[in-house]
Amino acid sequence: TRVRSSAASDVYKRQTLNFVYADDQGNIGMISPGYYPIVKSGAPWLPLPGTGEADIAGSIPYDAVPQVYDPPSHMIFTANQRPVGNDYPYFIGTTWGDFDNGYRANEISAELSGKSQLTMQDMERIQNSTHDYLAGEIVPELLKALRGNVAGGDAQQAQALLQSWNGNMDVNSPAASIWWTFWTRYLADTFNPWWQANHVPIKQQPGLAVGTGQTSLDEDLETWTLHDPQNAAFTLPNGNKRDASAVMLQAFGESVGELSKTLGSDPNQWQWGKLHSRTIASLLGVDALSYGPRPTGGDEWTPNAAGGSPLSANDPMLSASEHGPSWRIIVDWASGQAEGTYPGGQDENPASPWYENQISHWWDGQYYPMIAGAIARQQAGSVVWTLSR
């Protein structure tokens, strides 16, 4: 019997982009267009037999693809999260392989829901936000576990930094480094004993959790920490009883040790930018034509997204992020104003003055006004190009 991954599995891993819509009449919408295959039988997220019974039998009807128009909430947000609920009748992919875990979307939703009216300045703040939604959920639980259980100057300082932290992954924040290093160690200390006991090969750096960067395990650990702290996964395979608090204490101690070794003994000097950087890559993929790396705020769970993976088990330094928001645009239909900025320039020729002239504005969270062509031609120093045959 031949066994292969079904064509459906391959297609699901190349998800369509979401298209969002708004007009001057107050209508808004979103659609994930494209062809979503339906297989005859079996679980499309797993390898399927290549003998015919699990072949593609068609595609999801166009009217049923994920979409929304003028929802009752009067808002739409999309940040790579799963666009449908549990009652959606078709399979379009999994959070593990195809969608973000939704922490960025949760943060954006909270911001949009927090005010009855939003200005362009509010939207600028949301687009450039470095607030980590998951940190906001987990750090209070960590602080509960640490209460009365922390000894040593470095550890007590680190605890105090977390206690006063606003949850923003700002480039100069030492608490941001503590949080990120803690979460990485918390994943490893929870899951690695089980992988090792069951001889699961870990293809990442030794000592890192196999779930580092895997959205499903982040979600599992979040859920257990908040709602099931006695979950059996915290107990070691040899039967040594542990709960979420015990593993958090272990992970916190290891994090303080790692940061002390890497960044020095003063926790106030553990700025996030020393661990985390961003590169704006050339479209050609040539390092010499790229911008950076340079220290940056944000992480993979902040609206101003900037991922990165730990380089080794005993070094909290992250690989440079090479992804994030590409084109920021804000339109106020009521006033007719619009603004935007792009991490690069309007010309992909490295010798052009417009190759990277917008990077500084994009990096600093600033915007250029978008104006009509007739108005632009009236401005001093404007240049008009005319295409002719």
mmCIF file of C-alpha atoms in Angstrom:
data_model
loop_
_atom_site.group_PDB
_atom_site.id
_atom_site.type_symbol
_atom_site.label_atom_id
_atom_site.label_comp_id
_atom_site.label_asym_id
_atom_site.label_seq_id
_atom_site.Cartn_x
_atom_site.Cartn_y
_atom_site.Cartn_z
ATOM 1 C CA THR A 1 0.000 0.000 0.000
ATOM 2 C CA ARG A 2 1.352 3.406 -0.979
ATOM 3 C CA VAL A 3 1.106 6.126 1.647
ATOM 4 C CA ARG A 4 1.611 9.770 0.874
ATOM 5 C CA SER A 5 0.574 13.160 2.213
ATOM 6 C CA SER A 6 -2.614 14.095 0.444
ATOM 7 C CA ALA A 7 -2.642 17.022 -1.913
ATOM 8 C CA ALA A 8 -5.122 18.619 0.464
ATOM 9 C CA SER A 9 -2.547 18.742 3.258
ATOM 10 C CA ASP A 10 -0.087 20.519 0.991
ATOM 11 C CA VAL A 11 -2.687 23.050 -0.120
ATOM 12 C CA TYR A 12 -3.763 23.850 3.437
ATOM 13 C CA LYS A 13 -0.213 24.844 4.279
ATOM 14 C CA ARG A 14 -0.381 27.612 1.673
ATOM 15 C CA GLN A 15 -3.280 29.573 3.097
ATOM 16 C CA THR A 16 -4.878 32.414 1.195
ATOM 17 C CA LEU A 17 -4.500 35.990 2.380
ATOM 18 C CA ASN A 18 -7.347 37.817 4.077
ATOM 19 C CA PHE A 19 -8.708 40.809 2.182
ATOM 20 C CA VAL A 20 -10.315 43.546 4.271
ATOM 21 C CA TYR A 21 -12.675 46.192 2.946
ATOM 22 C CA ALA A 22 -14.103 49.520 4.012
ATOM 23 C CA ASP A 23 -15.883 52.300 2.157
ATOM 24 C CA ASP A 24 -17.102 55.845 2.696
ATOM 25 C CA GLN A 25 -20.643 54.603 3.369
ATOM 26 C CA GLY A 26 -19.576 52.892 6.590
ATOM 27 C CA ASN A 27 -19.531 49.339 5.240
ATOM 28 C CA ILE A 28 -16.758 46.950 6.263
ATOM 29 C CA GLY A 29 -15.949 43.400 5.267
ATOM 30 C CA MET A 30 -13.352 40.643 5.153
ATOM 31 C CA ILE A 31 -12.940 37.546 3.009
ATOM 32 C CA SER A 32 -10.409 34.741 2.707
ATOM 33 C CA PRO A 33 -10.896 33.936 -0.967
ATOM 34 C CA GLY A 34 -9.510 30.952 -2.776
ATOM 35 C CA TYR A 35 -10.058 27.248 -3.283
ATOM 36 C CA TYR A 36 -10.187 25.140 -0.122
ATOM 37 C CA PRO A 37 -10.098 21.420 -0.975
ATOM 38 C CA ILE A 38 -12.461 18.859 0.497
ATOM 39 C CA VAL A 39 -11.213 15.283 0.796
ATOM 40 C CA LYS A 40 -13.448 12.247 0.489
ATOM 41 C CA SER A 41 -12.546 10.856 3.920
ATOM 42 C CA GLY A 42 -9.969 10.988 6.653
ATOM 43 C CA ALA A 43 -8.307 13.770 8.638
ATOM 44 C CA PRO A 44 -6.723 16.209 6.162
ATOM 45 C CA TRP A 45 -4.178 17.446 8.729
ATOM 46 C CA LEU A 46 -2.576 13.966 8.845
ATOM 47 C CA PRO A 47 -0.839 11.846 6.188
ATOM 48 C CA LEU A 48 -3.535 10.126 4.136
ATOM 49 C CA PRO A 49 -3.430 6.984 1.998
ATOM 50 C CA GLY A 50 -2.727 7.557 -1.672
ATOM 51 C CA THR A 51 -5.014 4.793 -2.854
ATOM 52 C CA GLY A 52 -7.969 6.984 -3.792
ATOM 53 C CA GLU A 53 -10.341 6.963 -0.840
ATOM 54 C CA ALA A 54 -8.861 10.185 0.588
ATOM 55 C CA ASP A 55 -8.407 12.106 -2.653
ATOM 56 C CA ILE A 56 -9.759 15.622 -3.151
ATOM 57 C CA ALA A 57 -13.453 15.553 -3.971
ATOM 58 C CA GLY A 58 -14.023 19.230 -4.654
ATOM 59 C CA SER A 59 -13.670 22.540 -2.849
ATOM 60 C CA ILE A 60 -15.581 24.551 -0.272
ATOM 61 C CA PRO A 61 -18.423 26.479 -1.956
ATOM 62 C CA TYR A 62 -17.454 30.096 -2.527
ATOM 63 C CA ASP A 63 -20.340 31.434 -0.425
ATOM 64 C CA ALA A 64 -19.077 29.343 2.490
ATOM 65 C CA VAL A 65 -15.429 30.475 2.495
ATOM 66 C CA PRO A 66 -14.548 32.537 5.607
ATOM 67 C CA GLN A 67 -16.051 35.989 5.173
ATOM 68 C CA VAL A 68 -17.979 38.678 7.011
ATOM 69 C CA TYR A 69 -19.757 41.862 5.979
ATOM 70 C CA ASP A 70 -21.017 44.592 8.312
ATOM 71 C CA PRO A 71 -20.917 42.436 11.481
ATOM 72 C CA PRO A 72 -23.028 43.445 14.527
ATOM 73 C CA SER A 73 -19.849 44.257 16.438
ATOM 74 C CA HIS A 74 -19.070 46.978 13.871
ATOM 75 C CA MET A 75 -15.423 45.941 13.759
ATOM 76 C CA ILE A 76 -13.228 43.470 11.910
ATOM 77 C CA PHE A 77 -9.689 42.522 12.808
ATOM 78 C CA THR A 78 -7.398 39.955 11.263
ATOM 79 C CA ALA A 79 -3.952 39.012 12.536
ATOM 80 C CA ASN A 80 -3.408 35.564 11.011
ATOM 81 C CA GLN A 81 -5.770 34.001 13.553
ATOM 82 C CA ARG A 82 -8.226 31.238 12.670
ATOM 83 C CA PRO A 83 -11.051 33.152 10.952
ATOM 84 C CA VAL A 84 -13.907 30.784 11.848
ATOM 85 C CA GLY A 85 -15.365 29.249 14.995
ATOM 86 C CA ASN A 86 -15.742 25.655 16.128
ATOM 87 C CA ASP A 87 -19.119 25.393 14.412
ATOM 88 C CA TYR A 88 -17.658 25.980 10.941
ATOM 89 C CA PRO A 89 -18.550 22.848 8.922
ATOM 90 C CA TYR A 90 -15.428 22.647 6.733
ATOM 91 C CA PHE A 91 -11.761 22.007 7.421
ATOM 92 C CA ILE A 92 -9.506 24.906 6.425
ATOM 93 C CA GLY A 93 -6.380 24.104 8.436
ATOM 94 C CA THR A 94 -5.148 23.910 12.025
ATOM 95 C CA THR A 95 -3.744 26.426 14.454
ATOM 96 C CA TRP A 96 -0.691 24.197 14.782
ATOM 97 C CA GLY A 97 0.213 24.385 11.110
ATOM 98 C CA ASP A 98 -1.729 27.141 9.417
ATOM 99 C CA PHE A 99 -2.878 29.923 11.746
ATOM 100 C CA ASP A 100 -1.522 32.128 14.482
ATOM 101 C CA ASN A 101 -2.674 31.243 17.994
ATOM 102 C CA GLY A 102 -4.703 34.449 18.270
ATOM 103 C CA TYR A 103 -2.812 36.385 20.941
ATOM 104 C CA ARG A 104 -2.225 39.318 18.599
ATOM 105 C CA ALA A 105 -5.866 39.196 17.551
ATOM 106 C CA ASN A 106 -6.959 39.168 21.213
ATOM 107 C CA GLU A 107 -4.836 42.227 21.920
ATOM 108 C CA ILE A 108 -6.249 44.091 18.923
ATOM 109 C CA SER A 109 -9.799 43.106 19.874
ATOM 110 C CA ALA A 110 -9.308 44.422 23.399
ATOM 111 C CA GLU A 111 -7.985 47.717 22.072
ATOM 112 C CA LEU A 112 -10.794 48.161 19.548
ATOM 113 C CA SER A 113 -13.421 47.300 22.157
ATOM 114 C CA GLY A 114 -12.008 49.661 24.757
ATOM 115 C CA LYS A 115 -13.338 52.868 23.205
ATOM 116 C CA SER A 116 -16.585 53.887 21.560
ATOM 117 C CA GLN A 117 -14.729 56.169 19.160
ATOM 118 C CA LEU A 118 -11.244 55.734 17.754
ATOM 119 C CA THR A 119 -9.074 58.472 16.283
ATOM 120 C CA MET A 120 -6.270 58.096 13.769
ATOM 121 C CA GLN A 121 -3.863 58.515 16.678
ATOM 122 C CA ASP A 122 -5.539 55.610 18.475
ATOM 123 C CA MET A 123 -5.050 53.442 15.395
ATOM 124 C CA GLU A 124 -1.392 54.478 15.176
ATOM 125 C CA ARG A 125 -0.926 53.384 18.780
ATOM 126 C CA ILE A 126 -2.595 50.006 18.140
ATOM 127 C CA GLN A 127 -0.567 49.309 14.999
ATOM 128 C CA ASN A 128 2.660 50.069 16.841
ATOM 129 C CA SER A 129 1.711 48.359 20.107
ATOM 130 C CA THR A 130 4.309 46.096 21.699
ATOM 131 C CA HIS A 131 1.944 44.802 24.383
ATOM 132 C CA ASP A 132 2.200 41.023 24.755
ATOM 133 C CA TYR A 133 -1.264 39.576 25.348
ATOM 134 C CA LEU A 134 0.023 36.230 26.638
ATOM 135 C CA ALA A 135 2.297 37.967 29.135
ATOM 136 C CA GLY A 136 -0.730 39.812 30.466
ATOM 137 C CA GLU A 137 -2.396 36.452 31.121
ATOM 138 C CA ILE A 138 0.562 34.524 32.560
ATOM 139 C CA VAL A 139 2.754 37.004 34.467
ATOM 140 C CA PRO A 140 0.139 37.555 37.232
ATOM 141 C CA GLU A 141 0.112 33.776 37.790
ATOM 142 C CA LEU A 142 3.911 33.723 37.859
ATOM 143 C CA LEU A 143 3.978 36.512 40.438
ATOM 144 C CA LYS A 144 1.567 34.544 42.621
ATOM 145 C CA ALA A 145 3.896 31.548 42.474
ATOM 146 C CA LEU A 146 6.934 33.707 43.288
ATOM 147 C CA ARG A 147 5.367 35.366 46.324
ATOM 148 C CA GLY A 148 7.435 34.371 49.347
ATOM 149 C CA ASN A 149 9.504 31.877 47.325
ATOM 150 C CA VAL A 150 12.265 34.052 45.883
ATOM 151 C CA ALA A 151 15.733 34.309 47.397
ATOM 152 C CA GLY A 152 18.843 36.053 46.107
ATOM 153 C CA GLY A 153 19.424 39.596 44.925
ATOM 154 C CA ASP A 154 19.132 38.950 41.174
ATOM 155 C CA ALA A 155 15.942 36.943 41.543
ATOM 156 C CA GLN A 156 14.327 39.503 43.845
ATOM 157 C CA GLN A 157 15.208 42.319 41.459
ATOM 158 C CA ALA A 158 13.800 40.345 38.553
ATOM 159 C CA GLN A 159 10.597 39.733 40.506
ATOM 160 C CA ALA A 160 10.294 43.449 41.259
ATOM 161 C CA LEU A 161 10.771 44.315 37.579
ATOM 162 C CA LEU A 162 7.956 41.967 36.601
ATOM 163 C CA GLN A 163 5.760 43.356 39.384
ATOM 164 C CA SER A 164 5.978 46.887 37.960
ATOM 165 C CA TRP A 165 5.949 45.874 34.276
ATOM 166 C CA ASN A 166 3.234 47.175 31.945
ATOM 167 C CA GLY A 167 3.459 44.145 29.635
ATOM 168 C CA ASN A 168 5.051 46.045 26.758
ATOM 169 C CA MET A 169 7.925 44.369 24.910
ATOM 170 C CA ASP A 170 9.771 47.664 24.593
ATOM 171 C CA VAL A 171 13.345 47.638 23.360
ATOM 172 C CA ASN A 172 14.678 49.038 26.666
ATOM 173 C CA SER A 173 12.555 46.856 28.961
ATOM 174 C CA PRO A 174 14.410 44.341 31.179
ATOM 175 C CA ALA A 175 11.102 42.820 32.296
ATOM 176 C CA ALA A 176 10.398 41.893 28.670
ATOM 177 C CA SER A 177 13.603 39.816 28.621
ATOM 178 C CA ILE A 178 12.664 38.134 31.887
ATOM 179 C CA TRP A 179 9.193 37.238 30.612
ATOM 180 C CA TRP A 180 10.352 35.841 27.277
ATOM 181 C CA THR A 181 13.181 33.801 28.786
ATOM 182 C CA PHE A 182 10.840 32.498 31.470
ATOM 183 C CA TRP A 183 8.210 31.368 28.960
ATOM 184 C CA THR A 184 10.815 29.530 26.879
ATOM 185 C CA ARG A 185 12.109 27.707 29.969
ATOM 186 C CA TYR A 186 8.570 27.038 31.217
ATOM 187 C CA LEU A 187 7.762 25.277 27.933
ATOM 188 C CA ALA A 188 10.959 23.240 28.142
ATOM 189 C CA ASP A 189 10.532 22.267 31.799
ATOM 190 C CA THR A 190 6.946 21.160 31.187
ATOM 191 C CA PHE A 191 7.246 19.243 27.931
ATOM 192 C CA ASN A 192 10.858 18.082 27.547
ATOM 193 C CA PRO A 193 10.706 15.407 30.296
ATOM 194 C CA TRP A 194 7.809 13.793 28.421
ATOM 195 C CA TRP A 195 9.523 13.981 25.040
ATOM 196 C CA GLN A 196 12.628 12.400 26.508
ATOM 197 C CA ALA A 197 10.735 9.692 28.392
ATOM 198 C CA ASN A 198 8.877 8.750 25.234
ATOM 199 C CA HIS A 199 11.930 9.073 22.982
ATOM 200 C CA VAL A 200 10.434 11.882 20.927
ATOM 201 C CA PRO A 201 13.253 13.298 18.790
ATOM 202 C CA ILE A 202 13.759 16.996 19.453
ATOM 203 C CA LYS A 203 15.007 18.677 16.310
ATOM 204 C CA GLN A 204 15.720 22.013 17.946
ATOM 205 C CA GLN A 205 18.642 23.108 20.074
ATOM 206 C CA PRO A 206 19.273 20.709 22.997
ATOM 207 C CA GLY A 207 17.369 21.798 26.066
ATOM 208 C CA LEU A 208 14.772 23.857 24.267
ATOM 209 C CA ALA A 209 11.207 22.667 24.308
ATOM 210 C CA VAL A 210 10.119 21.020 21.102
ATOM 211 C CA GLY A 211 7.110 23.292 21.380
ATOM 212 C CA THR A 212 9.156 26.488 21.165
ATOM 213 C CA GLY A 213 7.484 28.301 18.317
ATOM 214 C CA GLN A 214 4.666 25.731 18.065
ATOM 215 C CA THR A 215 1.396 27.524 18.665
ATOM 216 C CA SER A 216 -0.514 24.501 19.939
ATOM 217 C CA LEU A 217 1.833 23.896 22.888
ATOM 218 C CA ASP A 218 1.827 27.576 23.814
ATOM 219 C CA GLU A 219 -1.961 27.347 23.970
ATOM 220 C CA ASP A 220 -1.893 24.121 26.004
ATOM 221 C CA LEU A 221 0.466 25.554 28.574
ATOM 222 C CA GLU A 222 -1.531 28.776 28.797
ATOM 223 C CA THR A 223 -4.779 26.873 29.385
ATOM 224 C CA TRP A 224 -3.324 24.551 32.011
ATOM 225 C CA THR A 225 -1.633 27.425 33.852
ATOM 226 C CA LEU A 226 -4.821 29.487 34.026
ATOM 227 C CA HIS A 227 -7.458 26.784 34.411
ATOM 228 C CA ASP A 228 -5.850 23.429 35.243
ATOM 229 C CA PRO A 229 -2.683 23.978 37.321
ATOM 230 C CA GLN A 230 -2.796 20.373 38.590
ATOM 231 C CA ASN A 231 -2.716 18.936 35.074
ATOM 232 C CA ALA A 232 -0.851 15.634 34.878
ATOM 233 C CA ALA A 233 1.532 17.061 32.274
ATOM 234 C CA PHE A 234 3.297 19.035 35.016
ATOM 235 C CA THR A 235 4.104 15.842 36.945
ATOM 236 C CA LEU A 236 7.324 14.153 35.831
ATOM 237 C CA PRO A 237 7.122 10.824 33.981
ATOM 238 C CA ASN A 238 8.750 9.116 36.984
ATOM 239 C CA GLY A 239 5.749 10.094 39.119
ATOM 240 C CA ASN A 240 7.398 13.024 40.907
ATOM 241 C CA LYS A 241 4.376 15.228 41.599
ATOM 242 C CA ARG A 242 4.502 18.813 40.340
ATOM 243 C CA ASP A 243 1.962 21.515 39.614
ATOM 244 C CA ALA A 244 2.096 24.672 37.516
ATOM 245 C CA SER A 245 3.509 26.757 40.376
ATOM 246 C CA ALA A 246 6.384 24.363 40.962
ATOM 247 C CA VAL A 247 7.372 24.341 37.290
ATOM 248 C CA MET A 248 7.069 28.128 37.097
ATOM 249 C CA LEU A 249 9.399 28.507 40.080
ATOM 250 C CA GLN A 250 11.927 26.203 38.419
ATOM 251 C CA ALA A 251 11.692 28.041 35.099
ATOM 252 C CA PHE A 252 12.019 31.451 36.747
ATOM 253 C CA GLY A 253 15.168 30.420 38.615
ATOM 254 C CA GLU A 254 16.701 29.039 35.420
ATOM 255 C CA SER A 255 15.790 32.230 33.543
ATOM 256 C CA VAL A 256 17.482 34.460 36.100
ATOM 257 C CA GLY A 257 20.585 32.263 35.891
ATOM 258 C CA GLU A 258 20.660 32.377 32.085
ATOM 259 C CA LEU A 259 20.173 36.143 31.921
ATOM 260 C CA SER A 260 22.778 36.750 34.622
ATOM 261 C CA LYS A 261 25.279 34.670 32.690
ATOM 262 C CA THR A 262 24.509 36.289 29.335
ATOM 263 C CA LEU A 263 23.769 39.928 30.216
ATOM 264 C CA GLY A 264 25.437 40.419 33.600
ATOM 265 C CA SER A 265 24.425 40.409 37.244
ATOM 266 C CA ASP A 266 22.319 43.604 37.201
ATOM 267 C CA PRO A 267 18.736 42.806 36.075
ATOM 268 C CA ASN A 268 18.190 46.469 35.215
ATOM 269 C CA GLN A 269 20.628 45.943 32.327
ATOM 270 C CA TRP A 270 18.707 43.035 30.794
ATOM 271 C CA GLN A 271 17.076 45.179 28.116
ATOM 272 C CA TRP A 272 14.969 43.368 25.544
ATOM 273 C CA GLY A 273 16.909 44.939 22.692
ATOM 274 C CA LYS A 274 20.029 43.072 23.809
ATOM 275 C CA LEU A 275 18.263 39.799 23.073
ATOM 276 C CA HIS A 276 15.954 40.778 20.257
ATOM 277 C CA SER A 277 16.620 42.392 16.880
ATOM 278 C CA ARG A 278 14.940 42.866 13.545
ATOM 279 C CA THR A 279 16.222 42.753 9.986
ATOM 280 C CA ILE A 280 14.270 44.223 7.105
ATOM 281 C CA ALA A 281 15.294 41.797 4.419
ATOM 282 C CA SER A 282 15.897 42.698 0.817
ATOM 283 C CA LEU A 283 13.285 41.331 -1.565
ATOM 284 C CA LEU A 284 16.176 39.690 -3.400
ATOM 285 C CA GLY A 285 17.217 37.870 -0.232
ATOM 286 C CA VAL A 286 20.707 39.441 -0.311
ATOM 287 C CA ASP A 287 22.034 40.271 3.161
ATOM 288 C CA ALA A 288 24.139 43.171 1.911
ATOM 289 C CA LEU A 289 21.004 44.853 0.560
ATOM 290 C CA SER A 290 19.005 44.356 3.761
ATOM 291 C CA TYR A 291 18.550 46.781 6.640
ATOM 292 C CA GLY A 292 19.721 45.749 10.092
ATOM 293 C CA PRO A 293 19.803 43.818 12.264
ATOM 294 C CA ARG A 294 19.215 46.380 14.965
ATOM 295 C CA PRO A 295 17.565 46.150 18.413
ATOM 296 C CA THR A 296 13.798 46.253 18.309
ATOM 297 C CA GLY A 297 10.740 45.916 20.483
ATOM 298 C CA GLY A 298 7.783 43.598 20.043
ATOM 299 C CA ASP A 299 7.582 39.830 19.725
ATOM 300 C CA GLU A 300 5.480 37.319 17.816
ATOM 301 C CA TRP A 301 2.426 38.025 20.031
ATOM 302 C CA THR A 302 2.358 41.826 19.835
ATOM 303 C CA PRO A 303 0.372 43.797 17.228
ATOM 304 C CA ASN A 304 3.694 45.209 16.016
ATOM 305 C CA ALA A 305 4.851 41.666 15.414
ATOM 306 C CA ALA A 306 8.530 40.698 15.493
ATOM 307 C CA GLY A 307 9.208 37.008 16.036
ATOM 308 C CA GLY A 308 12.495 35.246 16.629
ATOM 309 C CA SER A 309 13.682 31.930 18.034
ATOM 310 C CA PRO A 310 16.137 31.227 20.883
ATOM 311 C CA LEU A 311 19.591 30.492 19.516
ATOM 312 C CA SER A 312 20.477 27.856 22.122
ATOM 313 C CA ALA A 313 19.295 26.286 25.338
ATOM 314 C CA ASN A 314 21.629 28.269 27.562
ATOM 315 C CA ASP A 315 21.572 31.563 25.691
ATOM 316 C CA PRO A 316 18.348 33.610 25.651
ATOM 317 C CA MET A 317 19.509 35.599 22.608
ATOM 318 C CA LEU A 318 17.005 35.302 19.767
ATOM 319 C CA SER A 319 17.575 35.051 16.054
ATOM 320 C CA ALA A 320 16.777 38.283 14.244
ATOM 321 C CA SER A 321 13.168 38.720 13.236
ATOM 322 C CA GLU A 322 12.670 39.044 9.495
ATOM 323 C CA HIS A 323 8.918 39.436 9.425
ATOM 324 C CA GLY A 324 6.322 41.834 10.702
ATOM 325 C CA PRO A 325 3.835 44.416 9.440
ATOM 326 C CA SER A 326 4.818 45.352 5.909
ATOM 327 C CA TRP A 327 2.455 48.166 4.950
ATOM 328 C CA ARG A 328 0.770 50.265 7.637
ATOM 329 C CA ILE A 329 -2.179 52.323 6.453
ATOM 330 C CA ILE A 330 -4.865 54.265 8.312
ATOM 331 C CA VAL A 331 -7.866 55.858 6.578
ATOM 332 C CA ASP A 332 -10.385 58.161 8.255
ATOM 333 C CA TRP A 333 -13.385 58.152 5.942
ATOM 334 C CA ALA A 334 -15.110 60.919 7.903
ATOM 335 C CA SER A 335 -12.357 63.480 7.351
ATOM 336 C CA GLY A 336 -10.975 62.081 4.111
ATOM 337 C CA GLN A 337 -7.525 61.794 5.663
ATOM 338 C CA ALA A 338 -5.203 58.842 5.122
ATOM 339 C CA GLU A 339 -1.626 57.973 6.044
ATOM 340 C CA GLY A 340 0.744 55.094 5.590
ATOM 341 C CA THR A 341 4.313 53.905 5.718
ATOM 342 C CA TYR A 342 6.312 51.048 4.238
ATOM 343 C CA PRO A 343 9.466 49.334 5.621
ATOM 344 C CA GLY A 344 11.663 50.192 2.673
ATOM 345 C CA GLY A 345 10.954 52.570 -0.150
ATOM 346 C CA GLN A 346 9.230 52.966 -3.467
ATOM 347 C CA ASP A 347 12.223 51.753 -5.470
ATOM 348 C CA GLU A 348 13.932 48.369 -5.192
ATOM 349 C CA ASN A 349 17.102 49.717 -6.795
ATOM 350 C CA PRO A 350 19.715 49.896 -3.971
ATOM 351 C CA ALA A 351 21.317 52.905 -5.662
ATOM 352 C CA SER A 352 18.073 54.874 -5.525
ATOM 353 C CA PRO A 353 17.447 57.469 -2.798
ATOM 354 C CA TRP A 354 13.985 55.869 -2.493
ATOM 355 C CA TYR A 355 15.338 52.396 -1.690
ATOM 356 C CA GLU A 356 15.043 52.662 2.107
ATOM 357 C CA ASN A 357 13.894 56.218 2.699
ATOM 358 C CA GLN A 358 10.723 55.132 4.543
ATOM 359 C CA ILE A 359 12.387 52.721 6.976
ATOM 360 C CA SER A 360 13.086 55.298 9.688
ATOM 361 C CA HIS A 361 9.448 56.449 9.696
ATOM 362 C CA TRP A 362 8.194 52.859 9.763
ATOM 363 C CA TRP A 363 10.643 51.902 12.521
ATOM 364 C CA ASP A 364 9.691 54.856 14.699
ATOM 365 C CA GLY A 365 5.934 54.342 14.233
ATOM 366 C CA GLN A 366 5.490 57.452 12.108
ATOM 367 C CA TYR A 367 3.411 57.909 8.967
ATOM 368 C CA TYR A 368 3.418 59.843 5.727
ATOM 369 C CA PRO A 369 0.222 61.639 4.667
ATOM 370 C CA MET A 370 -1.421 60.111 1.619
ATOM 371 C CA ILE A 371 -2.662 62.888 -0.633
ATOM 372 C CA ALA A 372 -4.434 63.102 -3.953
ATOM 373 C CA GLY A 373 -2.335 63.478 -7.062
ATOM 374 C CA ALA A 374 -3.735 66.931 -7.869
ATOM 375 C CA ILE A 375 -2.713 68.231 -4.438
ATOM 376 C CA ALA A 376 0.700 66.573 -4.645
ATOM 377 C CA ARG A 377 1.469 68.314 -7.945
ATOM 378 C CA GLN A 378 0.901 71.696 -6.292
ATOM 379 C CA GLN A 379 3.509 71.094 -3.583
ATOM 380 C CA ALA A 380 6.975 72.593 -3.890
ATOM 381 C CA GLY A 381 9.586 70.156 -5.101
ATOM 382 C CA SER A 382 7.071 67.717 -6.544
ATOM 383 C CA VAL A 383 8.087 65.612 -9.526
ATOM 384 C CA VAL A 384 5.609 64.469 -12.157
ATOM 385 C CA TRP A 385 6.356 61.379 -14.275
ATOM 386 C CA THR A 386 4.342 60.882 -17.420
ATOM 387 C CA LEU A 387 4.162 57.508 -19.134
ATOM 388 C CA SER A 388 3.849 57.621 -22.899
ATOM 389 C CA ARG A 389 3.851 55.063 -25.662
#
